[in-house]
Coordinates of C-alpha atoms in Angstrom, one line a residue:
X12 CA 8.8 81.6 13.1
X13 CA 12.2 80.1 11.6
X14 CA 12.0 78.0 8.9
X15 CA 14.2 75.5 10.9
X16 CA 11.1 76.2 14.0
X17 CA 8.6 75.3 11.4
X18 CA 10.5 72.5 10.4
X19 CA 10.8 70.7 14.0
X20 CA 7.2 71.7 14.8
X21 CA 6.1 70.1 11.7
X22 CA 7.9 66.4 12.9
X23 CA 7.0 66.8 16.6
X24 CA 3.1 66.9 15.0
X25 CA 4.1 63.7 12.8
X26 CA 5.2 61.6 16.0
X27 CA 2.0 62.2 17.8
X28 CA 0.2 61.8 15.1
X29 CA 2.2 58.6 14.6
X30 CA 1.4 57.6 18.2
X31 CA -1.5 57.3 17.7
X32 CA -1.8 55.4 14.9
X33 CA -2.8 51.5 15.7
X34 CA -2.5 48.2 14.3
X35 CA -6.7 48.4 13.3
X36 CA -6.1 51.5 11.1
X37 CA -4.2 49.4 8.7
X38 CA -5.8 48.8 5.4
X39 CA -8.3 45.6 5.8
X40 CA -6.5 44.0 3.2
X41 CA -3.5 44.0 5.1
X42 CA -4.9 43.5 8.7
X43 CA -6.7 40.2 6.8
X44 CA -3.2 38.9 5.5
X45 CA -1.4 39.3 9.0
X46 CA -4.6 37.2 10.9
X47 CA -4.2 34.8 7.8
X48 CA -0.5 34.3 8.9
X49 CA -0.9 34.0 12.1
X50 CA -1.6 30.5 14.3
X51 CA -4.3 29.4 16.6
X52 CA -2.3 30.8 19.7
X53 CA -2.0 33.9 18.0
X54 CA -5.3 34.4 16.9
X55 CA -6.7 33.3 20.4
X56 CA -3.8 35.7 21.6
X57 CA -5.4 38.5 19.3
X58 CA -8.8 37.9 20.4
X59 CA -8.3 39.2 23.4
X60 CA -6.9 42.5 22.9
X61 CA -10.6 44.3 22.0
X62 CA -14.0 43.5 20.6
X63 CA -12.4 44.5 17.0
X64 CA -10.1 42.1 17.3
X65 CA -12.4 39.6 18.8
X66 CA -14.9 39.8 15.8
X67 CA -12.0 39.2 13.3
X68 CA -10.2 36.4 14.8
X69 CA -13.2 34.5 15.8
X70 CA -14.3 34.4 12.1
X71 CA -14.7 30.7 10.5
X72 CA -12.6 31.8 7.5
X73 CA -9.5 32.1 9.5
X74 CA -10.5 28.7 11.6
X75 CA -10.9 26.5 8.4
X76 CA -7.6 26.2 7.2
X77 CA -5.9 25.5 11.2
X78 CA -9.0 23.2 11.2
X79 CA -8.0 21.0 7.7
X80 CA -4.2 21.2 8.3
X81 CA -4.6 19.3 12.1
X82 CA -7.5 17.6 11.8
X83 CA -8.5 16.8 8.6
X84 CA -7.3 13.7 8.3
X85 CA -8.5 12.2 11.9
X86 CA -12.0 14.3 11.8
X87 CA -14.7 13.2 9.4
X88 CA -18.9 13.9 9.3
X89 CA -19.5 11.2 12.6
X90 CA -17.2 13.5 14.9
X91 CA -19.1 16.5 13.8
X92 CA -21.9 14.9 14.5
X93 CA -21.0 14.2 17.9
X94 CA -19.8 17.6 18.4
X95 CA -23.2 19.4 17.6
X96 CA -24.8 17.0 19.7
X97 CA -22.7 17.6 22.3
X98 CA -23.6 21.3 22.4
X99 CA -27.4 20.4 21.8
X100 CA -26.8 18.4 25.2
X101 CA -25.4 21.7 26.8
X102 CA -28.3 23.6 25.7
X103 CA -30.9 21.5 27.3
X104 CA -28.7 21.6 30.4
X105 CA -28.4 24.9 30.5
X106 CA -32.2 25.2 29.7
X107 CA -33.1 22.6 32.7
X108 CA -31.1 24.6 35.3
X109 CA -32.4 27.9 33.3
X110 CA -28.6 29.4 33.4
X111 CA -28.4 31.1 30.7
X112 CA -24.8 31.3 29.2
X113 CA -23.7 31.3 25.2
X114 CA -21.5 29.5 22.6
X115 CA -18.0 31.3 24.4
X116 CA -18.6 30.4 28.0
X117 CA -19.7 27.0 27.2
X118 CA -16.3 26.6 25.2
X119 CA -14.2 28.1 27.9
X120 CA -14.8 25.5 30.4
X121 CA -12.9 23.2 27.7
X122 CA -10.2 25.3 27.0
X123 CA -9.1 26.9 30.5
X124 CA -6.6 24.3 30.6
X125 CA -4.3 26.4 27.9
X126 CA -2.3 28.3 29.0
X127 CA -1.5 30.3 25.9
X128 CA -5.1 31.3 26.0
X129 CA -5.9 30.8 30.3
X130 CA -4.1 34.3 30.5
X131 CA -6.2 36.2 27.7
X132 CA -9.2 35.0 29.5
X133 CA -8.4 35.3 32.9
X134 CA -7.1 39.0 32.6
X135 CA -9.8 40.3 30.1
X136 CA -13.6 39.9 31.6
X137 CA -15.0 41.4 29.0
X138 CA -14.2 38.2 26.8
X139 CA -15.5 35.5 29.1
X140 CA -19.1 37.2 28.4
X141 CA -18.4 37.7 24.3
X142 CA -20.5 35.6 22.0
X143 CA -18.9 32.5 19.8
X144 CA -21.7 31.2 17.9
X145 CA -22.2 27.3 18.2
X146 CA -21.4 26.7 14.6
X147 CA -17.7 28.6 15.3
X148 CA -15.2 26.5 13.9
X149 CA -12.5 28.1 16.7
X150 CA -15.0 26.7 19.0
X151 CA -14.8 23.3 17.6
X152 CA -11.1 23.2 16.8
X153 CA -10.2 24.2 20.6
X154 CA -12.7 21.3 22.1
X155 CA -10.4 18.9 20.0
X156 CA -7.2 20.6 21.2
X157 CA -8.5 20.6 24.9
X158 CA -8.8 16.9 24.8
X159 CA -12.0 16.9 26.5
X160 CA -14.2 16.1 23.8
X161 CA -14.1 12.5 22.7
X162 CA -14.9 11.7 18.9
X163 CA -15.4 9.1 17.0
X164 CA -12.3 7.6 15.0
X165 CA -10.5 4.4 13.2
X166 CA -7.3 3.0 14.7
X167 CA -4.9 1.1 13.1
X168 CA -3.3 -1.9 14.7
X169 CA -5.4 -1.3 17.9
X170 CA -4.0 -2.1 21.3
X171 CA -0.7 -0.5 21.3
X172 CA 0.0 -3.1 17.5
X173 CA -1.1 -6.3 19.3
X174 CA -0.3 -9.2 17.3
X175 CA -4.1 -10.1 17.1
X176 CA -4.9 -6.8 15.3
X177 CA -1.9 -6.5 13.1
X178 CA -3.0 -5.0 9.6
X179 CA -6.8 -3.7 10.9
X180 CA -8.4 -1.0 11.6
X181 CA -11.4 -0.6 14.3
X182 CA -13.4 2.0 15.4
X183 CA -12.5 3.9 18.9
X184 CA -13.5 6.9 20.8
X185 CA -10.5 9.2 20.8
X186 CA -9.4 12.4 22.4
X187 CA -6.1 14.3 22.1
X188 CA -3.3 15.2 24.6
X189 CA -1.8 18.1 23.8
X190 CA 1.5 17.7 26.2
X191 CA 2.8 14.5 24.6
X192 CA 1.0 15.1 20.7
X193 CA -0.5 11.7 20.8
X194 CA -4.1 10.4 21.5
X195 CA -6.0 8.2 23.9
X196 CA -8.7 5.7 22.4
X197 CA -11.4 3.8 23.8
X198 CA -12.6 0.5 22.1
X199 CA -16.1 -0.3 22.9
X200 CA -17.1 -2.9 25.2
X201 CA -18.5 -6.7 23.5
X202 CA -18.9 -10.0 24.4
X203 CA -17.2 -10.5 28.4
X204 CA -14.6 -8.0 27.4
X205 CA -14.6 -4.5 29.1
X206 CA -14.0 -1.3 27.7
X207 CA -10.1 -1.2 26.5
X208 CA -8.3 1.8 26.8
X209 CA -5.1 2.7 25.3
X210 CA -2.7 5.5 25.6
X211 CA 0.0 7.0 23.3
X212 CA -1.9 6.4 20.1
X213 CA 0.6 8.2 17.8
X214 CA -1.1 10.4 14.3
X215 CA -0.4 7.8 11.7
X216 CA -2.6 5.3 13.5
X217 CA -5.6 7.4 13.5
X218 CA -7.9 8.2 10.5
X219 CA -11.6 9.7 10.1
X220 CA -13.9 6.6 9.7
X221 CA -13.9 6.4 5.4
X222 CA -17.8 5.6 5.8
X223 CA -20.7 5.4 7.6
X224 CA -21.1 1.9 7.8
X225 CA -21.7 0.9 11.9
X226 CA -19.0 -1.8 13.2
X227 CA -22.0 -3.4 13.9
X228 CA -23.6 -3.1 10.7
X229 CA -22.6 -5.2 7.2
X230 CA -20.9 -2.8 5.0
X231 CA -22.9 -3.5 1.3
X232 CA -20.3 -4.1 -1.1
X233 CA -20.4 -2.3 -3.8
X234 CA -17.2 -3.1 -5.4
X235 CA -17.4 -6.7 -6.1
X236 CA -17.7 -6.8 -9.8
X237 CA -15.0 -4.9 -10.5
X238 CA -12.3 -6.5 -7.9
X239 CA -9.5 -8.3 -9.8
X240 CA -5.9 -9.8 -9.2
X241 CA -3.8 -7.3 -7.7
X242 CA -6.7 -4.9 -6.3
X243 CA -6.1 -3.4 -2.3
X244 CA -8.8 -3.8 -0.2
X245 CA -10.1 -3.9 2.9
X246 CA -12.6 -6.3 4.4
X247 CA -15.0 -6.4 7.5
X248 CA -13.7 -9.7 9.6
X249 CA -15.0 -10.1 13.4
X250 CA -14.2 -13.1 15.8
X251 CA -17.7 -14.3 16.5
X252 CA -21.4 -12.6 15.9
X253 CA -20.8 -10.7 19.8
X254 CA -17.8 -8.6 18.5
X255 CA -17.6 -5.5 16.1
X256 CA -16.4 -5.7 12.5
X257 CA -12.8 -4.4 12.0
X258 CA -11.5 -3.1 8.9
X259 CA -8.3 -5.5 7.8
X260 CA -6.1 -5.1 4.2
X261 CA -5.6 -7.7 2.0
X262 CA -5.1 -7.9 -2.0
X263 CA -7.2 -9.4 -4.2
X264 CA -5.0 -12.9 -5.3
X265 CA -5.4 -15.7 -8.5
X266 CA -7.4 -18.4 -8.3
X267 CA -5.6 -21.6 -7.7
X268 CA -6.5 -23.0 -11.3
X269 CA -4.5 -19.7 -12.8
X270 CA -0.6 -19.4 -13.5
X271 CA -0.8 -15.5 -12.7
X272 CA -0.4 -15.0 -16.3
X273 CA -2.2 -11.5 -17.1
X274 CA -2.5 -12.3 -20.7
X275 CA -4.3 -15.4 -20.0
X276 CA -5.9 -14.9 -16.5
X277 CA -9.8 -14.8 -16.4
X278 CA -10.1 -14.6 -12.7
X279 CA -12.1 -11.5 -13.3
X280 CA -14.8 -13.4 -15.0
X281 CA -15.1 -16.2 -12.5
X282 CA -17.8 -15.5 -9.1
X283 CA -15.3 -16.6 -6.6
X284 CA -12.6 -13.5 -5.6
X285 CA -9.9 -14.9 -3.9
X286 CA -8.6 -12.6 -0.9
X287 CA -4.8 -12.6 -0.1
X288 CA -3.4 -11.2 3.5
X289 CA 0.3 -12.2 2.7
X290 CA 1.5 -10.4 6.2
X291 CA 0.9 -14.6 7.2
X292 CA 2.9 -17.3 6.5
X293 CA 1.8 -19.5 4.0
X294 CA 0.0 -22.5 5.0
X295 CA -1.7 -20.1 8.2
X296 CA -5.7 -20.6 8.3
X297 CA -5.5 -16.6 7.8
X298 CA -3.8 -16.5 4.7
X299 CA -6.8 -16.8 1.9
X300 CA -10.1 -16.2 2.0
X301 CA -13.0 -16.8 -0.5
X302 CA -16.3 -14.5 -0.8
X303 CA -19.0 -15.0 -3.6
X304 CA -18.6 -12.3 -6.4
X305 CA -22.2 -12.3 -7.1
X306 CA -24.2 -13.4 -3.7
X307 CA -21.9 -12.2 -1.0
X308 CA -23.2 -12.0 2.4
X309 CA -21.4 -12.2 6.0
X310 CA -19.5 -15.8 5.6
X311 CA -17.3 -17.8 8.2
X312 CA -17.7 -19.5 11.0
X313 CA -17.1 -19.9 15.2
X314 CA -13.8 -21.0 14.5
X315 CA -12.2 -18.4 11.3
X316 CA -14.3 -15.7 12.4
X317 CA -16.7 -14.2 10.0
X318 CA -15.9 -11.9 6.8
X319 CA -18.9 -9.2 6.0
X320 CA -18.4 -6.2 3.4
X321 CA -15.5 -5.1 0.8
X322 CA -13.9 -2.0 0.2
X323 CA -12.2 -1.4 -2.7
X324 CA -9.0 0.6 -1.8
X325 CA -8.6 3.7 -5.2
X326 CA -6.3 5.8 -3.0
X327 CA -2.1 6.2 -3.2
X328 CA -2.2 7.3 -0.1
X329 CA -4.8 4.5 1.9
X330 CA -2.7 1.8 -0.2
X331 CA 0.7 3.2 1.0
X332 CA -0.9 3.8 5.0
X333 CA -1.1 0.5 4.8
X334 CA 1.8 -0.9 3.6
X335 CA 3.8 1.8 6.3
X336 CA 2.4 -0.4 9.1
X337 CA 3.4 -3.4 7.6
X338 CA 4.4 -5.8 10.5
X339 CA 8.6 -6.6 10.5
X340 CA 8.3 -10.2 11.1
X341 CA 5.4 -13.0 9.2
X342 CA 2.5 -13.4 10.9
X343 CA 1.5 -17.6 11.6

């Protein structure tokens, strides 16, 4: 044989064997930093190409960054709660009415309606029946995307910035729509009011509950013998002993005896923290309130409403939320 023969034999062997190379013999290193780069409609997109793929992009490592960068801020430990009990629920349905089905099917009957992933699933049966363990964090990121799950957030200025809420912050069930970006919340039920619903809730109005405390429950203040003039907080307030507590911002002021002189003020020292909520006019029942630094319990009345627990506010970025949804005109 020519040399030239030799020579064209020798590449013809290099394209086949270049044919049949794939994607999966790449170095792991490599195949990892692709799946790293790629987003949640890829990786569901990837999944369903084989089971190699399947096993990789299910993986919580890939999961937990697309999981912190959307919903970090808006998720916290109560929704995570309610998810796993929400899949303990579908286990003892699925146990009463002895189907037996596993963490993927159950998760597909929340996602079907996305149409990035409808297709994969639709036109690959071997993934419908594919295991995704309960504790998959693609699991639980895609019931959040679906909007069918409903967890448990804070809204700020509640009822689409109602002039009765400015400058709070209430608990809500909340789930997200993924066509206009935004959220619908529902604020529990109390006193002869119904369930309120409202649609449109944009990011910036939502965050992950900061604590555990119950809207029901005093919040114990913990803060008090620290607060001084100039301090952000946030206090509980409710309208009468039927309603939940809300979360509403206000500074803590001078007392009336003291020039605002911070060489010479000693309102620090004294048991009575005065609480400024300047968004009202001065002279509005609304403007100051008074709690006990040392004795503080739930204090008000059927007519101001009653203030419970303090928060002391340490974070830029809580202080500036707040001050971003600062109302444009002065509240009476």
């Amino acid at each position: 044989m020519s040399l030239k023969k030799r020579t064209l034999s020798s590449k013809v062997e290099n394209v086949e064997e270049f044919d049949q190379l794939s994607i999966l013999d790449l170095p792991e290193l490599t195949l990892e930093c692709i799946l790293e780069k790629l987003p949640p409609s890829g990786l569901c997109s990837m999944a369903g190409v084989c089971s190699s793929f399947r096993e990789k992009c299910i993986s919580n490592h890939l999961w937990e960054k697309h999981m912190k960068q959307k919903w970090g801020r808006v998720v916290g430990n109560a929704a995570y709660r309610g998810w796993n009990l929400h899949l303990d629920s579908i286990k003892d349905s699925e146990n009463d009415n002895t189907v037996k089905s596993n963490g993927l099917s159950r998760l597909i009957t929340l996602v079907r309606s996305f149409s990035w992933i409808k297709s994969r699933l639709e036109g690959d049966n071997s993934y419908k029946h594919s295991t995704l363990p309960d504790d998959s964090i693609m699991g639980w990121y895609l019931a959040l995307e679906s909007g069918k799950f409903w967890f448990p957030a804070q809204v700020y200025n509640r009822e689409n910035g109602h002039v009765g809420f400015m400058l709070s912050c209430y608990d809500a069930e909340v789930s997200y729509d993924s066509l206009t970006d935004t959220f619908q919340a529902r604020y529990p039920p109390h006193g002869r009011r119904a369930v309120a619903v409202e649609k449109s809730v944009p990011w910036e109005r939502l965050r992950a509950p900061p604590m555990e405390t119950s809207p029901h429950e005093l919040h114990v203040s913990e803060c008090l013998n620290e607060l001084k003039p100039g301090d952000h907080i946030e206090i509980q307030w409710r309208r009468n002993k039927e309603f939940p507590y809300g979360w509403w911002y206000g500074v803590v002021g001078h007392l009336e005896s003291c020039d605002g002189n911070t060489q010479f003020c000693h309102c620090h020292n004294s048991d009575t923290v005065v609480l400024e909520f300047n968004q009202y006019t001065f002279g509005s029942r609304w403007r100051i309130a008074t709690v006990n630094r040392k004795d503080h319990r739930e204090e008000g009345n059927e007519a101001d409403g009653f203030y419970g627990g303090i928060r002391k506010l340490k974070s830029n970025d809580e202080i500036s939320t707040w001050k971003l949804l600062w109302p444009t005109d002065v509240l009476e």
